Short mmCIF file of C-alpha atoms in Angstrom, two decimals:
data_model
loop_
_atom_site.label_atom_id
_atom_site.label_comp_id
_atom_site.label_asym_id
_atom_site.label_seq_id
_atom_site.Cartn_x
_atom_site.Cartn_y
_atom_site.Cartn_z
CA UNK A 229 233.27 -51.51 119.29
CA UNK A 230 229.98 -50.19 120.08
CA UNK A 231 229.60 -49.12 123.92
CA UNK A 232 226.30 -49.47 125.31
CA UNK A 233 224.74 -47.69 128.58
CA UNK A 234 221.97 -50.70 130.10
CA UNK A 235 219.74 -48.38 131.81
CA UNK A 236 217.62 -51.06 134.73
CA UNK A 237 216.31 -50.27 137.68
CA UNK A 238 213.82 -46.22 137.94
CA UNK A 239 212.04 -45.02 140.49
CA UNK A 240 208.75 -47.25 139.72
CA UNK A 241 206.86 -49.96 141.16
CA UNK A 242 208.02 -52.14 138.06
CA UNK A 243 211.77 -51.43 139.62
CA UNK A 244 212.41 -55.46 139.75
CA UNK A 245 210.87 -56.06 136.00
CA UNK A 246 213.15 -53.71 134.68
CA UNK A 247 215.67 -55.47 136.27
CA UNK A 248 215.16 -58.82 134.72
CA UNK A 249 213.99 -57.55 131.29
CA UNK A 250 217.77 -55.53 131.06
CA UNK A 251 219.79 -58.35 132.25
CA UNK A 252 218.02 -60.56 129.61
CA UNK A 253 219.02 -57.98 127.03
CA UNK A 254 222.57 -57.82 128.21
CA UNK A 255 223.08 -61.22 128.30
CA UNK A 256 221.78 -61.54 125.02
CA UNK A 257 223.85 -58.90 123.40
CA UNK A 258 226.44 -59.71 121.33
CA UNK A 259 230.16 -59.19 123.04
CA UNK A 260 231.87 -59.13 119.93
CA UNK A 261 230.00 -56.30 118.49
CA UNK A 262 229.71 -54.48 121.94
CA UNK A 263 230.85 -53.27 124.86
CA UNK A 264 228.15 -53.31 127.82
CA UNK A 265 228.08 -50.99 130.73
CA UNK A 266 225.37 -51.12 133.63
CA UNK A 267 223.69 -48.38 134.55
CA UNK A 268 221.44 -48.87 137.39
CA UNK A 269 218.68 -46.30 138.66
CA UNK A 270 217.94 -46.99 142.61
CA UNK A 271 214.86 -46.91 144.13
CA UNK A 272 215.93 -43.01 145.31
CA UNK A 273 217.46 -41.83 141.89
CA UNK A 274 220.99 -42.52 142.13
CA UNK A 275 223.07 -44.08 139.32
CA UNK A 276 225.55 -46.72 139.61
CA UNK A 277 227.68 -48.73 137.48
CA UNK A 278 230.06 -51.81 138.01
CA UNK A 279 230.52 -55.14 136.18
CA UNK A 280 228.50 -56.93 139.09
CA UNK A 281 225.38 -55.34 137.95
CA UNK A 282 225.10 -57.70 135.11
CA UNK A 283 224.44 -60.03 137.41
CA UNK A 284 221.09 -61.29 138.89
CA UNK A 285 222.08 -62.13 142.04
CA UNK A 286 223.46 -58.39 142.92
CA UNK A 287 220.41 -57.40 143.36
CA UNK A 288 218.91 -59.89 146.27
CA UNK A 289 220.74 -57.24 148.51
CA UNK A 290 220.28 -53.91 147.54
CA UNK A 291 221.92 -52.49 150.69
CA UNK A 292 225.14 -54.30 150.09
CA UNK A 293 224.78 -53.43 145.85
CA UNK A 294 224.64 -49.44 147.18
CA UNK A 295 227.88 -49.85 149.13
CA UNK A 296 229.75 -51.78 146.24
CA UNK A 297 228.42 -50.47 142.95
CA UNK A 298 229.68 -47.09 141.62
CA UNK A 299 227.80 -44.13 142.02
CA UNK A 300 227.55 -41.96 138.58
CA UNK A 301 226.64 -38.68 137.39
CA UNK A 302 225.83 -38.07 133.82
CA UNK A 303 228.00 -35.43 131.66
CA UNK A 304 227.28 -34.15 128.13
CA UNK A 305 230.24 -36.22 126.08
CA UNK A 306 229.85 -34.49 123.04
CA UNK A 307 226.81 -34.59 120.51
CA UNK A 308 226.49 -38.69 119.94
CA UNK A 309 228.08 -39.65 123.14
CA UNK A 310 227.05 -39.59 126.70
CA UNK A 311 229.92 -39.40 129.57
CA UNK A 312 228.91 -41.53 132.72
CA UNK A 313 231.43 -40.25 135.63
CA UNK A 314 232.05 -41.84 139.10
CA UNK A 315 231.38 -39.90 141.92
CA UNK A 316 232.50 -41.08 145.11
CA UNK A 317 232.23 -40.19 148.35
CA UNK A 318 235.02 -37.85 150.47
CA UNK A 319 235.22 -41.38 152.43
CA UNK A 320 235.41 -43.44 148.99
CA UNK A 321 237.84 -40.79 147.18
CA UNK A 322 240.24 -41.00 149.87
CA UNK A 323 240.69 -44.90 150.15
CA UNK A 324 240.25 -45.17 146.13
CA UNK A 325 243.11 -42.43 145.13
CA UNK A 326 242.66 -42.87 141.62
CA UNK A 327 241.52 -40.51 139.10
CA UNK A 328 237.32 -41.11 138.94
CA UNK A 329 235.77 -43.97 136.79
CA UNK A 330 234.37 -42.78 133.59
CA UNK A 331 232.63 -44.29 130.48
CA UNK A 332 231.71 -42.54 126.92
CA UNK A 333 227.99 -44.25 126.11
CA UNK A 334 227.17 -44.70 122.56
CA UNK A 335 223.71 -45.74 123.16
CA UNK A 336 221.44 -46.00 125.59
CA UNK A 337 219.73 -49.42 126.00
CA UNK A 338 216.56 -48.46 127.82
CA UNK A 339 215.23 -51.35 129.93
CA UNK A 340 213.21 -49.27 132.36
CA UNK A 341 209.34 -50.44 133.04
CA UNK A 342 206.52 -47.63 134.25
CA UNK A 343 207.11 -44.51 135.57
CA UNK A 344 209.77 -41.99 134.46
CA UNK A 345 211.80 -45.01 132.64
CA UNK A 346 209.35 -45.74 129.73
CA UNK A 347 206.75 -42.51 130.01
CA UNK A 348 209.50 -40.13 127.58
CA UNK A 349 211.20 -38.64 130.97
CA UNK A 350 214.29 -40.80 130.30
CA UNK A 351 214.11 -40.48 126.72
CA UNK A 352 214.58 -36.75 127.18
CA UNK A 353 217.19 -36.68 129.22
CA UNK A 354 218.88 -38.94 126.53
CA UNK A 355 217.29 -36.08 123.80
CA UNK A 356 219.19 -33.29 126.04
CA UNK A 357 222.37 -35.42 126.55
CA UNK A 358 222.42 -35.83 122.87
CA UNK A 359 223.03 -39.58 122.81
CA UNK A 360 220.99 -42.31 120.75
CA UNK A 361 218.93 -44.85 122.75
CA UNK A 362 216.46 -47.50 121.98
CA UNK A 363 212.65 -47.51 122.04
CA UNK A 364 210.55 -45.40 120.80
CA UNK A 365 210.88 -41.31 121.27
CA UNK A 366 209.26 -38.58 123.65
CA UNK A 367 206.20 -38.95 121.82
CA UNK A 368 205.57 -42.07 121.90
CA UNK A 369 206.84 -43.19 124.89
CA UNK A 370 204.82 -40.87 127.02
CA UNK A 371 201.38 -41.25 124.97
CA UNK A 372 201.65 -44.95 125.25
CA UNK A 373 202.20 -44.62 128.54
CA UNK A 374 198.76 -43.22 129.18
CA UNK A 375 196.28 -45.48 128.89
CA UNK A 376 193.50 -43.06 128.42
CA UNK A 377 195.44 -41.22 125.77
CA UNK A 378 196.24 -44.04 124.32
CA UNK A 379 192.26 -45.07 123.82
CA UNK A 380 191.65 -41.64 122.75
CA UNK A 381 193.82 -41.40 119.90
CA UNK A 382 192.94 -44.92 118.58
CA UNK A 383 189.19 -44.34 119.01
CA UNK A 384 189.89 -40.95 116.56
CA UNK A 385 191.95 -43.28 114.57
CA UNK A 386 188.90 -45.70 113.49
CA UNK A 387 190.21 -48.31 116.03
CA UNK A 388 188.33 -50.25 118.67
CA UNK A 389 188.27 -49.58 122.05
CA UNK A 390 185.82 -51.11 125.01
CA UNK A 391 184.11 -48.00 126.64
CA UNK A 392 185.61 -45.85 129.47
CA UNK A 393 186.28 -43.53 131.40
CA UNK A 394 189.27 -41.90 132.76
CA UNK A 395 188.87 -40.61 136.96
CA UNK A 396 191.57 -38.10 138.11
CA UNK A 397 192.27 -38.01 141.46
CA UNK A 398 191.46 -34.19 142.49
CA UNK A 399 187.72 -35.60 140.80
CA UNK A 400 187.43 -38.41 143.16
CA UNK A 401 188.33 -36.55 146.70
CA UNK A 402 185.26 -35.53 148.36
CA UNK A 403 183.32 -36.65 145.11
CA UNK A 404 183.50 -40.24 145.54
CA UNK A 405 179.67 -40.86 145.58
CA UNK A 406 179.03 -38.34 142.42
CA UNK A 407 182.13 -40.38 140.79
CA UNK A 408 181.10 -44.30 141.45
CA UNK A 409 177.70 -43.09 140.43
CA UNK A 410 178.65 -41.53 137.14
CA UNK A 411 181.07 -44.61 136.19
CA UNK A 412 178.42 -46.89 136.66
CA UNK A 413 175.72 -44.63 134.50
CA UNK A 414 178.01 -44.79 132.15
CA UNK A 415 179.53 -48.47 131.71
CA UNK A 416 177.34 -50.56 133.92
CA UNK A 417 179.07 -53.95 135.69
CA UNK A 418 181.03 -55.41 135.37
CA UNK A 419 184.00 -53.30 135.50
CA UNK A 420 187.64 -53.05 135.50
CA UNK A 421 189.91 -50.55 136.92
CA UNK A 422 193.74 -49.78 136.61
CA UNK A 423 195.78 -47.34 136.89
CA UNK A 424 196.20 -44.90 133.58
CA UNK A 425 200.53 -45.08 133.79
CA UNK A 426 201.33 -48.26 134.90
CA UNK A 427 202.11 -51.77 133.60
CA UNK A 428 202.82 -55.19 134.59
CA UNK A 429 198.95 -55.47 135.95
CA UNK A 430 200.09 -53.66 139.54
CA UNK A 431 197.13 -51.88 140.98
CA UNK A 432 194.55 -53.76 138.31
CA UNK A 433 191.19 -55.16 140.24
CA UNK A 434 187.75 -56.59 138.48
CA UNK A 435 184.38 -55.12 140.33
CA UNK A 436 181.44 -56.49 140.33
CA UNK A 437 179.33 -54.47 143.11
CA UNK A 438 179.84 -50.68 143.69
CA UNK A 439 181.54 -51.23 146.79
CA UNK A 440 183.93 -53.27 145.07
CA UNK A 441 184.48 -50.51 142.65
CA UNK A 442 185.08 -48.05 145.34
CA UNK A 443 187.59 -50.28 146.39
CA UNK A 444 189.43 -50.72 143.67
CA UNK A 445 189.74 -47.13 142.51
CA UNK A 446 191.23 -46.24 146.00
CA UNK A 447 194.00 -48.92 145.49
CA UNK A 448 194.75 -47.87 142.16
CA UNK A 449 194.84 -44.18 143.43
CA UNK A 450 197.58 -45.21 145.38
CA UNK A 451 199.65 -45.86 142.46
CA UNK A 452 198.82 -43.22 139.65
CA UNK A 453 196.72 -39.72 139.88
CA UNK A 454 194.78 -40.93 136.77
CA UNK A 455 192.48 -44.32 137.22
CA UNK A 456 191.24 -45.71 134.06
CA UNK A 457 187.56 -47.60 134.57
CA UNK A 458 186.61 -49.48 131.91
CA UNK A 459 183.71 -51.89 130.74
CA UNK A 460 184.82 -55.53 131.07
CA UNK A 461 184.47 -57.98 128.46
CA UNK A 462 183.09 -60.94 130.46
CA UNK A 463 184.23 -63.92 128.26
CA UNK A 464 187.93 -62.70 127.22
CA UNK A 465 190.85 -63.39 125.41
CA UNK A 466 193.91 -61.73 125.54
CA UNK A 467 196.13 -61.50 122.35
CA UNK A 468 199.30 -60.03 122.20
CA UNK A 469 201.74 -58.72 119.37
CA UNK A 470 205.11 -57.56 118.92
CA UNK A 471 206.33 -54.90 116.72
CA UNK A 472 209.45 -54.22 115.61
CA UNK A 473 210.89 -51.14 113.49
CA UNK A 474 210.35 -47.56 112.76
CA UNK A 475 207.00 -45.78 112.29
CA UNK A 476 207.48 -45.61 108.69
CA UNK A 477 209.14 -49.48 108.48
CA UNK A 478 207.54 -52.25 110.88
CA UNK A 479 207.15 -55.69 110.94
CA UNK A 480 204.84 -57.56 113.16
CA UNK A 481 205.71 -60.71 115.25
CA UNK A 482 203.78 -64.35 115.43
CA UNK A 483 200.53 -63.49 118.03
CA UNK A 484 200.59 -64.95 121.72
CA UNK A 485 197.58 -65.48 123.94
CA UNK A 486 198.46 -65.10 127.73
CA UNK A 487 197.27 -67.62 130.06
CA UNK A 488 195.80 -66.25 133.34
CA UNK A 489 195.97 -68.53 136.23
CA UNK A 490 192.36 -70.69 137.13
CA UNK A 491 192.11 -68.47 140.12
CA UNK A 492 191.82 -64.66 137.74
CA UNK A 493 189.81 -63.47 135.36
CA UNK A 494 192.34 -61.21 134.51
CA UNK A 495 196.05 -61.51 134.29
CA UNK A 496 197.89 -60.64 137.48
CA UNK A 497 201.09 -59.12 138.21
CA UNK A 498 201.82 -62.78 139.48
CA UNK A 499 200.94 -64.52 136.73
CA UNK A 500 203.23 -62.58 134.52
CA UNK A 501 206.19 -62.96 136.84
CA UNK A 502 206.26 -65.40 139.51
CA UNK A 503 204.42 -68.57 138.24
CA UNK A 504 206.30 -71.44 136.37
CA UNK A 505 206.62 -72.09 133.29
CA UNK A 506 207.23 -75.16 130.97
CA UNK A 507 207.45 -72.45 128.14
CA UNK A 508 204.47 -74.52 125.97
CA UNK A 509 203.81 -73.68 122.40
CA UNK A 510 206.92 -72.13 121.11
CA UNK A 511 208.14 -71.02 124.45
CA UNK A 512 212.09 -70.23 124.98
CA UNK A 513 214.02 -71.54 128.14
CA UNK A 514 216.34 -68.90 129.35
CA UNK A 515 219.24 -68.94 131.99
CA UNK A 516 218.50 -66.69 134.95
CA UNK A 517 215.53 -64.44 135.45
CA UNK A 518 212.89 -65.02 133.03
CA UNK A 519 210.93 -62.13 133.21
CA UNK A 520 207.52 -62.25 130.82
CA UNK A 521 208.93 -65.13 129.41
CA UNK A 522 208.00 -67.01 132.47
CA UNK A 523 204.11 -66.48 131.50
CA UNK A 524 202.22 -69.67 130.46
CA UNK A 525 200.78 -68.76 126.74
CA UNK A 526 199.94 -69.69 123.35
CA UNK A 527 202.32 -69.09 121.12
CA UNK A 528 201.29 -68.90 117.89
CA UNK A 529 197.64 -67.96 119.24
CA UNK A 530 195.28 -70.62 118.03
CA UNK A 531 193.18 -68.07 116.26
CA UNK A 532 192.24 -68.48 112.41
CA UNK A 533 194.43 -67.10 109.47
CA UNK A 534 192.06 -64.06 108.84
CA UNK A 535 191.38 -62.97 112.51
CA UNK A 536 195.55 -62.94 112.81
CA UNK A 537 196.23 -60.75 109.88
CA UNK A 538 193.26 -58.32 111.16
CA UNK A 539 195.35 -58.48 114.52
CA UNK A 540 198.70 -57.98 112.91
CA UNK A 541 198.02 -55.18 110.56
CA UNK A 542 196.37 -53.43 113.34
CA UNK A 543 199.04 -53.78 115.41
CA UNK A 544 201.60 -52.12 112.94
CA UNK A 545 199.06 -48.73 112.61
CA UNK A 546 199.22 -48.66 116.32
CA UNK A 547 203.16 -48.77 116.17
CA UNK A 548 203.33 -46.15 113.36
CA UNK A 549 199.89 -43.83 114.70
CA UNK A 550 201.92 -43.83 118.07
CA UNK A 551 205.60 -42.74 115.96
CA UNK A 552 207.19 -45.56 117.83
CA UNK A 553 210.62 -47.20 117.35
CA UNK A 554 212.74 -50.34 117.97
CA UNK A 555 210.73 -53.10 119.74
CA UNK A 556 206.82 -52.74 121.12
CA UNK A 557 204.20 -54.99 122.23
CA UNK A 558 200.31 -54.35 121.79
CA UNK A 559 197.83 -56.12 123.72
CA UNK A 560 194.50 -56.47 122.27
CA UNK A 561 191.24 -58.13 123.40
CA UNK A 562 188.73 -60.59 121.97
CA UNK A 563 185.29 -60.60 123.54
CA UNK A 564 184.24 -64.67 122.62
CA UNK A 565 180.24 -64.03 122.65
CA UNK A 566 180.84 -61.70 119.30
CA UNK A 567 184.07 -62.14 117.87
CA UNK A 568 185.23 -58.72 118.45
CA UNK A 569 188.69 -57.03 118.90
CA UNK A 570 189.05 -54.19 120.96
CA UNK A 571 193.27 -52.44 121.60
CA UNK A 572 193.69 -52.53 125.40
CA UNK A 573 197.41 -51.00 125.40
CA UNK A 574 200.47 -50.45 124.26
CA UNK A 575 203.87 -51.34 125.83
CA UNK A 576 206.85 -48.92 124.31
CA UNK A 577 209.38 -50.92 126.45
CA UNK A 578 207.99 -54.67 126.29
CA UNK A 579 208.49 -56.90 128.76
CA UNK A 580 212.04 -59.27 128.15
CA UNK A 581 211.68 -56.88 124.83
CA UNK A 582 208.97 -59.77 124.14
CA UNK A 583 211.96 -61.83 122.22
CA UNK A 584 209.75 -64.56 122.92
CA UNK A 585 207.39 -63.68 119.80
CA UNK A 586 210.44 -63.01 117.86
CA UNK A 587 211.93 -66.58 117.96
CA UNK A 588 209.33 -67.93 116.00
CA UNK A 589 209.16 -65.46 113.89
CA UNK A 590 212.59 -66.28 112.64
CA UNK A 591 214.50 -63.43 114.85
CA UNK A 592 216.76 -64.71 117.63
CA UNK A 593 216.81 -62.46 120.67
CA UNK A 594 220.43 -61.15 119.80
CA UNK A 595 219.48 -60.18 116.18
CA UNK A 596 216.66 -58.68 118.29
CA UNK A 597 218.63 -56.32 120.33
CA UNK A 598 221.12 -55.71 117.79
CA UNK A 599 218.22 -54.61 115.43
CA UNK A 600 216.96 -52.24 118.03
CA UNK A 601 220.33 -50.77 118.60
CA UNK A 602 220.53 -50.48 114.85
CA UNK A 603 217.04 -48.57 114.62
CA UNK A 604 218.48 -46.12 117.84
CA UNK A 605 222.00 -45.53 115.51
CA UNK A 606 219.51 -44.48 112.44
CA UNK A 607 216.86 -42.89 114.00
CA UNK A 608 219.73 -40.30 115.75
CA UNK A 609 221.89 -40.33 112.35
CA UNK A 610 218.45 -38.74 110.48
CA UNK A 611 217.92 -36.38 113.20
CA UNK A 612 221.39 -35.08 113.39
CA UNK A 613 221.39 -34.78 109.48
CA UNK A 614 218.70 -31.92 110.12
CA UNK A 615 219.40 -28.35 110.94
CA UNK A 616 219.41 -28.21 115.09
CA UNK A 617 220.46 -24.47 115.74
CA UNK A 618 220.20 -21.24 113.52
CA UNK A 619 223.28 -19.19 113.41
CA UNK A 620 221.93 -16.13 114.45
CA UNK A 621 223.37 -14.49 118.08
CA UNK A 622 220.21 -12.65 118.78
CA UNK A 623 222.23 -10.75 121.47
CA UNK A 624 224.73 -9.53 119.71
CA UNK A 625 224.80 -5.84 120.01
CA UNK A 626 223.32 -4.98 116.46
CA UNK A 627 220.63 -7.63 116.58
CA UNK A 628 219.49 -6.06 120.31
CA UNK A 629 218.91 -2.44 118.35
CA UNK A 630 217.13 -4.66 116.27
CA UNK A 631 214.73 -6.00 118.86
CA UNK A 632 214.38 -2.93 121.22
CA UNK A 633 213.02 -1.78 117.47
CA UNK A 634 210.46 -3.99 116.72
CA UNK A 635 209.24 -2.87 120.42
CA UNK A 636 208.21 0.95 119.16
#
């Protein structure tokens, strides 16, 4: 039996997404094959544990989920494992008086949105700890994570991007005039601003006027040091695919096209989480949280056969340029007035792990996960197969004569 670490929660504005997207994951994991054990990252950084985190409704009171769950540290368990150990209060010891909770991890399942969960922090500390997790690596995780980087490396790839500019925020104190004035010489309106390392359309505004781009690069300065302004494509469609693999294997999912509500031009952080949905077009009903499969969209997208293959193969050089791993989701855009299709981003952790486009593509949400656990397993069997340390003490006695040598 296979023990898996959920990892929900991190220290990001996409805190509750995470949430929803892991529990899906859980719930969709096979018990027979494994063993499930919640790890949950407060808003402050602390790590719990406890059976009730599985559940949805543990989380409507996160005051009460602090005092009940199980605070955690994590330990080295020996290279392929991961030790998660309780560690209670004086207070929580003494009415307790049991040895301390702990659990060996044999993978990580990463179900962490934004911020240090999906931008190669937590895959690190999963590199350092020695343990396999899902999702794609370092790499990958933190250059998808940047939007700018992200256009950069696809525009030196051959691949199309709309024009833009990235804004940092030590630029943009005391420079604001210089800045607005510079973003406009150089795209024009209309215009559309997010923040560079963040998802789930939080801090994303349209502007049409300079003072409405003023505006919205101060809100999305709130949420990121790095503001991405780009030129907006005035008659849009959004199409989105899934990947699934390695970056030498991937396969590419059925496309989607997003629905934003009457009221945006763009979609909203609402419209991807809180609207109904009667799940049209190949849409899955879920119990509990539904995550992005709540979104109204088209799924397949009502696009012809040669325009989705362009999409799909495109989609699988992102995956592989970007080294990723285990499940991904691309979102591109079609401009209607020409036809053309520009990459907007790349998600490394999708939302709900986008199992949506994977049940019509023949690949049930547990086959989903257990194929992403399967890809963590590999991808850490091939690296441990490799030489990790040279057996050399360098400060052993004979080998210091050796350097203090070199020095004359």
């Amino acid at each position: 039996m296979c023990t898996v670490g959920v990892v929900l929660g991190g220290v990001a504005p996409e805190h509750e997404v995470s949430i929803i997207s892991a529990l899906q994951a859980a719930a969709a994991l096979d018990r027979e094959r494994y063993t499930l054990v919640p790890l949950y990252i407060a808003k402050d950084g602390t790590w719990y544990t406890g059976d009730a985190l599985l559940e949805v409704d543990t989380y409507r009171d996160l005051d009460t989920l602090r005092d009940t769950a199980t605070p955690v540290a994590l330990h080295p368990g020996g290279y392929g494992t991961l030790r998660v150990v309780e560690v209670p209060s004086e207070s929580r010891w003494e009415r307790l008086r049991r040895p301390p909770l702990r659990h060996d991890i044999d993978v990580m399942l990463l179900g962490l949105h934004g911020g240090p969960g999906e931008d190669g922090s937590v895959q690190g500390l999963c590199e350092t700890m020695g343990v396999p997790y899902t999702g794609s690596g370092v790499l990958g995780s933190a250059v998808g994570m940047d939007k700018g980087l992200s256009k950069r490396l696809c525009q030196q790839a051959g691949l199309p991007v709309v024009d833009f500019v990235t804004l940092h925020a030590g630029d943009w104190a005391g420079h604001e005039e210089d800045e607005l004035t510079r973003c406009l010489d150089s795209l024009g309106l209309p215009l559309i601003v997010k923040p560079a390392q963040l998802g789930s359309s939080i801090g994303i505004a349209r502007a049409d006027t300079r003072n409405a781009l003023d505006a919205a690069i101060e809100d999305a300065l709130r949420y990121d040091d790095k503001v991405i302004v780009e030129k907006a494509v005035s008659d849009l469609r959004e199409i989105n695919c899934s990947v699934l693999g390695t970056p030498t294997e991937s396969t590419a999912s059925v496309l989607e096209e997003p629905v934003p509500s009457a009221e945006e031009d763009v979609l909203s952080f609402q419209d991807k989480y809180m609207r109904e949905s009667d799940h049209n077009a190949g849409g899955t009903k879920t119990d509990g949280p539904e995550g992005m499969a709540a979104l109204d969209r088209i799924i397949p997208a009502e696009l012809d056969d040669a325009t989705t293959a362009s999409i799909q193969e495109m989609a699988v050089q992102i995956f592989q340029l970007f080294e990723c791993a285990g499940v991904a989701r691309i979102d591109f855009m079609i401009d209607r007035a020409t036809g053309a299709v520009y990459f907007n981003e790349i998600n490394t952790i999708p939302g709900s792990f986008s199992f949506y486009l994977w049940e019509p593509s023949g690949i049930p949400f547990d086959e989903l996960m257990h194929r992403t656990i399967q890809a963590a397993q590999q991808r850490f069997a091939e690296a441990r197969g490799r030489i990790r340390t040279y057996d050399v003490n360098l400060l052993s006695e004979r080998s210091l004569s050796g350097l203090k040598g070199s020095k004359g």
